Amino acid sequence: MAKYWNPEAECMSREQMHSLQSERLCSKIKEVYDSVPYYREKMDQAGVKPEDIRSVDDLHLLPFTSKQDLREAYPYGLFARPNKDIVEIHATSGTTGKQIVAGYTKNDLAIWGEVMARTLTAAGGDENSVVQSSYGYGLFTGGLGAHYGAQTMGAMALPTSSGNTERQIRLMHDMGTTILCCTPSYALYIGETIRDMGLDINEFQLEAGVFGAEPWTVEMQHEIERLLNIRTVDVYGLTEIIGPGVAFSCDQECGIHINEDHFIPEIIDPETGEVLPDGTLGELVFTCVTKEGMPMMRYRTRDITSITHEACACGRTLARMKKIQGRSDDMMIIRGVNVFPSQVESALLDITDVAPHYMLIVDREGTRDTLEVQVEMTEQFFSDEVKQLEKLEKEIFEKLKSALGLATKIKLVEPKSISRSEGKAVRVIDKRKK
């Protein structure tokens, strides 16, 4: 079984990577300046010409691109190729405005298959694998991203999409699925359903899971690994860049490798836009240097993380980022304190008598913000006496107060009363915005 899908790209020296990125960046900047009026206008306003970009070290001279730019250019304004060259379209859900549309050429789909093949190989996959893609198919990139990766690797793709969970589980068993691809919250739900159906996970052939599309903590990772008896790989991506496969974790579990021969990463201060050094927490920015249909230039992801360029013990020299800490636009400010849902999840998963399902209810009483944390109890603990429930509430209160620096209201709820998600989990209801 191969350790790498593409060792030449995944293990090249930093000098080689710098040279490759510089060559590709300079070529791509000239291309988008000539072919995308929207980018040309942004660069002209910033006083930057293609000839000013001589290497990747000049990347900071370019203006940022944001989700707002994509909405203003909707639907085709940021495409660098004519529509006759675009063979596939994907889009975000568009729940907060116009959908974010991404166009792919035939070569873009090949790149997507390549980076997802790297991801699946890191999960232990090869041509003998059966890859079950339980992400949603359609405009969402998850389902087809895993699908293309499996086909590129020569594996068998099982396109179950999301939903109809018991049927998915029967197929997983009968088809001999070895790698499951879906959101972490859905993987958790699948694991719980297998248990509730009275099935023995050891009778399945599952070996690994490739999970992404939403933030998940190390604690949740371990809970999924326990339920499904697998090892897990964290896959990162976003529609604007290519979909899943922008970055992936390895067996060393010390960060997520960025496929930086295709997507150059930066970390910036989300307030000032200043580029930050390695190891500093900030906002993740990507520049696409091989994508043809819609190559994003310095795209602000709003995801908060940090980066290191040190080589990994797995042998890969690709830059690594930490698990996403949260999103700068999803961060809640409650009584002056910055709160990310992942902080709550991490604290709760350390407590044995609660299930890994929760909901945050943010409200305002007068001028004072409030945070209620609804926490599901386990079946075993649900029937305990009031004194034990009060003790558990106090334990959760103290744990969250220590983690957040904020007093919260704790509400214990019945098992399975918090809705499960077959796609991205909804963790926050902010009533202050209504």
PDB file of N, CA, C and O in Angstrom, residues 367-411:
ATOM      1  N   THR A 367     -30.079  44.701  28.190  1.00  0.00           N
ATOM      2  CA  THR A 367     -28.825  45.013  27.488  1.00  0.00           C
ATOM      3  C   THR A 367     -27.771  43.936  27.706  1.00  0.00           C
ATOM      4  O   THR A 367     -26.636  44.086  27.273  1.00  0.00           O
ATOM      5  N   ARG A 368     -28.156  42.856  28.362  1.00  0.00           N
ATOM      6  CA  ARG A 368     -27.196  41.815  28.743  1.00  0.00           C
ATOM      7  C   ARG A 368     -27.354  40.571  27.874  1.00  0.00           C
ATOM      8  O   ARG A 368     -28.444  40.016  27.751  1.00  0.00           O
ATOM      9  N   ASP A 369     -26.259  40.153  27.238  1.00  0.00           N
ATOM     10  CA  ASP A 369     -26.281  38.934  26.437  1.00  0.00           C
ATOM     11  C   ASP A 369     -26.283  37.706  27.343  1.00  0.00           C
ATOM     12  O   ASP A 369     -25.638  37.691  28.398  1.00  0.00           O
ATOM     13  N   THR A 370     -27.010  36.679  26.916  1.00  0.00           N
ATOM     14  CA  THR A 370     -27.047  35.421  27.672  1.00  0.00           C
ATOM     15  C   THR A 370     -26.683  34.261  26.752  1.00  0.00           C
ATOM     16  O   THR A 370     -26.903  34.310  25.533  1.00  0.00           O
ATOM     17  N   LEU A 371     -26.118  33.217  27.325  1.00  0.00           N
ATOM     18  CA  LEU A 371     -25.781  32.006  26.581  1.00  0.00           C
ATOM     19  C   LEU A 371     -26.320  30.803  27.334  1.00  0.00           C
ATOM     20  O   LEU A 371     -25.915  30.546  28.474  1.00  0.00           O
ATOM     21  N   GLU A 372     -27.254  30.097  26.692  1.00  0.00           N
ATOM     22  CA  GLU A 372     -27.761  28.839  27.251  1.00  0.00           C
ATOM     23  C   GLU A 372     -27.168  27.689  26.462  1.00  0.00           C
ATOM     24  O   GLU A 372     -27.197  27.694  25.228  1.00  0.00           O
ATOM     25  N   VAL A 373     -26.624  26.714  27.160  1.00  0.00           N
ATOM     26  CA  VAL A 373     -26.046  25.535  26.521  1.00  0.00           C
ATOM     27  C   VAL A 373     -26.959  24.349  26.818  1.00  0.00           C
ATOM     28  O   VAL A 373     -27.073  23.923  27.965  1.00  0.00           O
ATOM     29  N   GLN A 374     -27.615  23.860  25.773  1.00  0.00           N
ATOM     30  CA  GLN A 374     -28.455  22.678  25.919  1.00  0.00           C
ATOM     31  C   GLN A 374     -27.596  21.453  25.636  1.00  0.00           C
ATOM     32  O   GLN A 374     -26.953  21.358  24.589  1.00  0.00           O
ATOM     33  N   VAL A 375     -27.592  20.517  26.586  1.00  0.00           N
ATOM     34  CA  VAL A 375     -26.707  19.359  26.505  1.00  0.00           C
ATOM     35  C   VAL A 375     -27.532  18.084  26.634  1.00  0.00           C
ATOM     36  O   VAL A 375     -28.342  17.949  27.561  1.00  0.00           O
ATOM     37  N   GLU A 376     -27.324  17.161  25.708  1.00  0.00           N
ATOM     38  CA  GLU A 376     -28.023  15.881  25.768  1.00  0.00           C
ATOM     39  C   GLU A 376     -27.378  14.962  26.778  1.00  0.00           C
ATOM     40  O   GLU A 376     -26.159  14.805  26.805  1.00  0.00           O
ATOM     41  N   MET A 377     -28.201  14.317  27.584  1.00  0.00           N
ATOM     42  CA  MET A 377     -27.698  13.301  28.515  1.00  0.00           C
ATOM     43  C   MET A 377     -27.611  11.946  27.810  1.00  0.00           C
ATOM     44  O   MET A 377     -28.300  11.706  26.824  1.00  0.00           O
ATOM     45  N   THR A 378     -26.794  11.075  28.350  1.00  0.00           N
ATOM     46  CA  THR A 378     -26.745   9.705  27.843  1.00  0.00           C
ATOM     47  C   THR A 378     -27.963   8.945  28.355  1.00  0.00           C
ATOM     48  O   THR A 378     -28.588   9.334  29.344  1.00  0.00           O
ATOM     49  N   GLU A 379     -28.304   7.859  27.677  1.00  0.00           N
ATOM     50  CA  GLU A 379     -29.439   7.028  28.088  1.00  0.00           C
ATOM     51  C   GLU A 379     -29.253   6.544  29.526  1.00  0.00           C
ATOM     52  O   GLU A 379     -30.188   6.517  30.321  1.00  0.00           O
ATOM     53  N   GLN A 380     -28.028   6.154  29.879  1.00  0.00           N
ATOM     54  CA  GLN A 380     -27.750   5.601  31.196  1.00  0.00           C
ATOM     55  C   GLN A 380     -27.963   6.635  32.298  1.00  0.00           C
ATOM     56  O   GLN A 380     -28.459   6.320  33.377  1.00  0.00           O
ATOM     57  N   PHE A 381     -27.604   7.879  32.025  1.00  0.00           N
ATOM     58  CA  PHE A 381     -27.662   8.911  33.065  1.00  0.00           C
ATOM     59  C   PHE A 381     -29.040   9.540  33.174  1.00  0.00           C
ATOM     60  O   PHE A 381     -29.384  10.098  34.208  1.00  0.00           O
ATOM     61  N   PHE A 382     -29.861   9.426  32.132  1.00  0.00           N
ATOM     62  CA  PHE A 382     -31.143  10.132  32.064  1.00  0.00           C
ATOM     63  C   PHE A 382     -32.074   9.769  33.222  1.00  0.00           C
ATOM     64  O   PHE A 382     -32.837  10.592  33.710  1.00  0.00           O
ATOM     65  N   SER A 383     -32.004   8.531  33.683  1.00  0.00           N
ATOM     66  CA  SER A 383     -32.920   8.066  34.722  1.00  0.00           C
ATOM     67  C   SER A 383     -32.410   8.332  36.138  1.00  0.00           C
ATOM     68  O   SER A 383     -33.053   7.956  37.110  1.00  0.00           O
ATOM     69  N   ASP A 384     -31.276   8.971  36.284  1.00  0.00           N
ATOM     70  CA  ASP A 384     -30.711   9.213  37.610  1.00  0.00           C
ATOM     71  C   ASP A 384     -31.526  10.222  38.408  1.00  0.00           C
ATOM     72  O   ASP A 384     -32.315  10.990  37.866  1.00  0.00           O
ATOM     73  N   GLU A 385     -31.297  10.237  39.696  1.00  0.00           N
ATOM     74  CA  GLU A 385     -32.048  11.113  40.594  1.00  0.00           C
ATOM     75  C   GLU A 385     -31.646  12.568  40.420  1.00  0.00           C
ATOM     76  O   GLU A 385     -30.589  12.884  39.870  1.00  0.00           O
ATOM     77  N   VAL A 386     -32.525  13.457  40.920  1.00  0.00           N
ATOM     78  CA  VAL A 386     -32.351  14.900  40.741  1.00  0.00           C
ATOM     79  C   VAL A 386     -30.995  15.364  41.267  1.00  0.00           C
ATOM     80  O   VAL A 386     -30.328  16.199  40.651  1.00  0.00           O
ATOM     81  N   LYS A 387     -30.566  14.828  42.385  1.00  0.00           N
ATOM     82  CA  LYS A 387     -29.302  15.255  42.988  1.00  0.00           C
ATOM     83  C   LYS A 387     -28.133  15.004  42.027  1.00  0.00           C
ATOM     84  O   LYS A 387     -27.233  15.836  41.885  1.00  0.00           O
ATOM     85  N   GLN A 388     -28.183  13.881  41.317  1.00  0.00           N
ATOM     86  CA  GLN A 388     -27.122  13.568  40.361  1.00  0.00           C
ATOM     87  C   GLN A 388     -27.168  14.502  39.158  1.00  0.00           C
ATOM     88  O   GLN A 388     -26.129  14.916  38.632  1.00  0.00           O
ATOM     89  N   LEU A 389     -28.384  14.846  38.716  1.00  0.00           N
ATOM     90  CA  LEU A 389     -28.525  15.772  37.594  1.00  0.00           C
ATOM     91  C   LEU A 389     -27.990  17.152  37.958  1.00  0.00           C
ATOM     92  O   LEU A 389     -27.327  17.816  37.151  1.00  0.00           O
ATOM     93  N   GLU A 390     -28.290  17.588  39.164  1.00  0.00           N
ATOM     94  CA  GLU A 390     -27.787  18.887  39.624  1.00  0.00           C
ATOM     95  C   GLU A 390     -26.266  18.877  39.708  1.00  0.00           C
ATOM     96  O   GLU A 390     -25.612  19.872  39.358  1.00  0.00           O
ATOM     97  N   LYS A 391     -25.700  17.756  40.129  1.00  0.00           N
ATOM     98  CA  LYS A 391     -24.242  17.630  40.192  1.00  0.00           C
ATOM     99  C   LYS A 391     -23.626  17.719  38.800  1.00  0.00           C
ATOM    100  O   LYS A 391     -22.599  18.370  38.586  1.00  0.00           O
ATOM    101  N   LEU A 392     -24.301  17.070  37.809  1.00  0.00           N
ATOM    102  CA  LEU A 392     -23.803  17.103  36.434  1.00  0.00           C
ATOM    103  C   LEU A 392     -23.898  18.513  35.864  1.00  0.00           C
ATOM    104  O   LEU A 392     -22.967  18.990  35.192  1.00  0.00           O
ATOM    105  N   GLU A 393     -25.017  19.190  36.117  1.00  0.00           N
ATOM    106  CA  GLU A 393     -25.176  20.581  35.661  1.00  0.00           C
ATOM    107  C   GLU A 393     -24.048  21.458  36.195  1.00  0.00           C
ATOM    108  O   GLU A 393     -23.480  22.279  35.465  1.00  0.00           O
ATOM    109  N   LYS A 394     -23.739  21.276  37.465  1.00  0.00           N
ATOM    110  CA  LYS A 394     -22.672  22.081  38.091  1.00  0.00           C
ATOM    111  C   LYS A 394     -21.317  21.768  37.457  1.00  0.00           C
ATOM    112  O   LYS A 394     -20.509  22.672  37.207  1.00  0.00           O
ATOM    113  N   GLU A 395     -21.072  20.467  37.177  1.00  0.00           N
ATOM    114  CA  GLU A 395     -19.802  20.073  36.552  1.00  0.00           C
ATOM    115  C   GLU A 395     -19.652  20.732  35.181  1.00  0.00           C
ATOM    116  O   GLU A 395     -18.588  21.252  34.829  1.00  0.00           O
ATOM    117  N   ILE A 396     -20.744  20.701  34.384  1.00  0.00           N
ATOM    118  CA  ILE A 396     -20.710  21.309  33.052  1.00  0.00           C
ATOM    119  C   ILE A 396     -20.523  22.819  33.161  1.00  0.00           C
ATOM    120  O   ILE A 396     -19.735  23.424  32.414  1.00  0.00           O
ATOM    121  N   PHE A 397     -21.238  23.435  34.100  1.00  0.00           N
ATOM    122  CA  PHE A 397     -21.124  24.886  34.304  1.00  0.00           C
ATOM    123  C   PHE A 397     -19.676  25.285  34.586  1.00  0.00           C
ATOM    124  O   PHE A 397     -19.142  26.219  33.969  1.00  0.00           O
ATOM    125  N   GLU A 398     -19.044  24.576  35.502  1.00  0.00           N
ATOM    126  CA  GLU A 398     -17.671  24.915  35.884  1.00  0.00           C
ATOM    127  C   GLU A 398     -16.695  24.656  34.741  1.00  0.00           C
ATOM    128  O   GLU A 398     -15.761  25.429  34.520  1.00  0.00           O
ATOM    129  N   LYS A 399     -16.933  23.561  34.005  1.00  0.00           N
ATOM    130  CA  LYS A 399     -16.052  23.220  32.887  1.00  0.00           C
ATOM    131  C   LYS A 399     -16.117  24.308  31.806  1.00  0.00           C
ATOM    132  O   LYS A 399     -15.088  24.746  31.276  1.00  0.00           O
ATOM    133  N   LEU A 400     -17.342  24.757  31.487  1.00  0.00           N
ATOM    134  CA  LEU A 400     -17.504  25.775  30.452  1.00  0.00           C
ATOM    135  C   LEU A 400     -17.022  27.140  30.935  1.00  0.00           C
ATOM    136  O   LEU A 400     -16.464  27.920  30.155  1.00  0.00           O
ATOM    137  N   LYS A 401     -17.222  27.434  32.203  1.00  0.00           N
ATOM    138  CA  LYS A 401     -16.750  28.709  32.738  1.00  0.00           C
ATOM    139  C   LYS A 401     -15.232  28.798  32.636  1.00  0.00           C
ATOM    140  O   LYS A 401     -14.669  29.840  32.292  1.00  0.00           O
ATOM    141  N   SER A 402     -14.580  27.671  32.912  1.00  0.00           N
ATOM    142  CA  SER A 402     -13.115  27.631  32.815  1.00  0.00           C
ATOM    143  C   SER A 402     -12.662  27.743  31.353  1.00  0.00           C
ATOM    144  O   SER A 402     -11.693  28.444  31.053  1.00  0.00           O
ATOM    145  N   ALA A 403     -13.382  27.063  30.432  1.00  0.00           N
ATOM    146  CA  ALA A 403     -12.986  27.055  29.018  1.00  0.00           C
ATOM    147  C   ALA A 403     -13.271  28.377  28.334  1.00  0.00           C
ATOM    148  O   ALA A 403     -12.489  28.836  27.495  1.00  0.00           O
ATOM    149  N   LEU A 404     -14.398  29.014  28.678  1.00  0.00           N
ATOM    150  CA  LEU A 404     -14.840  30.217  27.971  1.00  0.00           C
ATOM    151  C   LEU A 404     -14.529  31.511  28.707  1.00  0.00           C
ATOM    152  O   LEU A 404     -14.517  32.584  28.099  1.00  0.00           O
ATOM    153  N   GLY A 405     -14.329  31.417  30.028  1.00  0.00           N
ATOM    154  CA  GLY A 405     -14.205  32.632  30.828  1.00  0.00           C
ATOM    155  C   GLY A 405     -15.536  33.354  30.933  1.00  0.00           C
ATOM    156  O   GLY A 405     -15.597  34.577  31.006  1.00  0.00           O
ATOM    157  N   LEU A 406     -16.612  32.566  30.943  1.00  0.00           N
ATOM    158  CA  LEU A 406     -17.956  33.135  30.850  1.00  0.00           C
ATOM    159  C   LEU A 406     -18.933  32.218  31.581  1.00  0.00           C
ATOM    160  O   LEU A 406     -18.873  30.993  31.437  1.00  0.00           O
ATOM    161  N   ALA A 407     -19.829  32.798  32.380  1.00  0.00           N
ATOM    162  CA  ALA A 407     -20.871  32.020  33.046  1.00  0.00           C
ATOM    163  C   ALA A 407     -22.001  31.746  32.062  1.00  0.00           C
ATOM    164  O   ALA A 407     -22.445  32.647  31.349  1.00  0.00           O
ATOM    165  N   THR A 408     -22.450  30.503  31.989  1.00  0.00           N
ATOM    166  CA  THR A 408     -23.514  30.116  31.061  1.00  0.00           C
ATOM    167  C   THR A 408     -24.651  29.444  31.827  1.00  0.00           C
ATOM    168  O   THR A 408     -24.472  28.960  32.943  1.00  0.00           O
ATOM    169  N   LYS A 409     -25.811  29.401  31.198  1.00  0.00           N
ATOM    170  CA  LYS A 409     -26.930  28.644  31.737  1.00  0.00           C
ATOM    171  C   LYS A 409     -26.883  27.250  31.115  1.00  0.00           C
ATOM    172  O   LYS A 409     -26.776  27.104  29.906  1.00  0.00           O
ATOM    173  N   ILE A 410     -26.954  26.215  31.948  1.00  0.00           N
ATOM    174  CA  ILE A 410     -26.893  24.844  31.471  1.00  0.00           C
ATOM    175  C   ILE A 410     -28.288  24.230  31.528  1.00  0.00           C
ATOM    176  O   ILE A 410     -28.981  24.320  32.544  1.00  0.00           O
ATOM    177  N   LYS A 411     -28.703  23.614  30.434  1.00  0.00           N
ATOM    178  CA  LYS A 411     -29.994  22.929  30.388  1.00  0.00           C
ATOM    179  C   LYS A 411     -29.766  21.504  29.890  1.00  0.00           C
ATOM    180  O   LYS A 411     -29.380  21.290  28.751  1.00  0.00           O
TER     181      LYS A 411
END
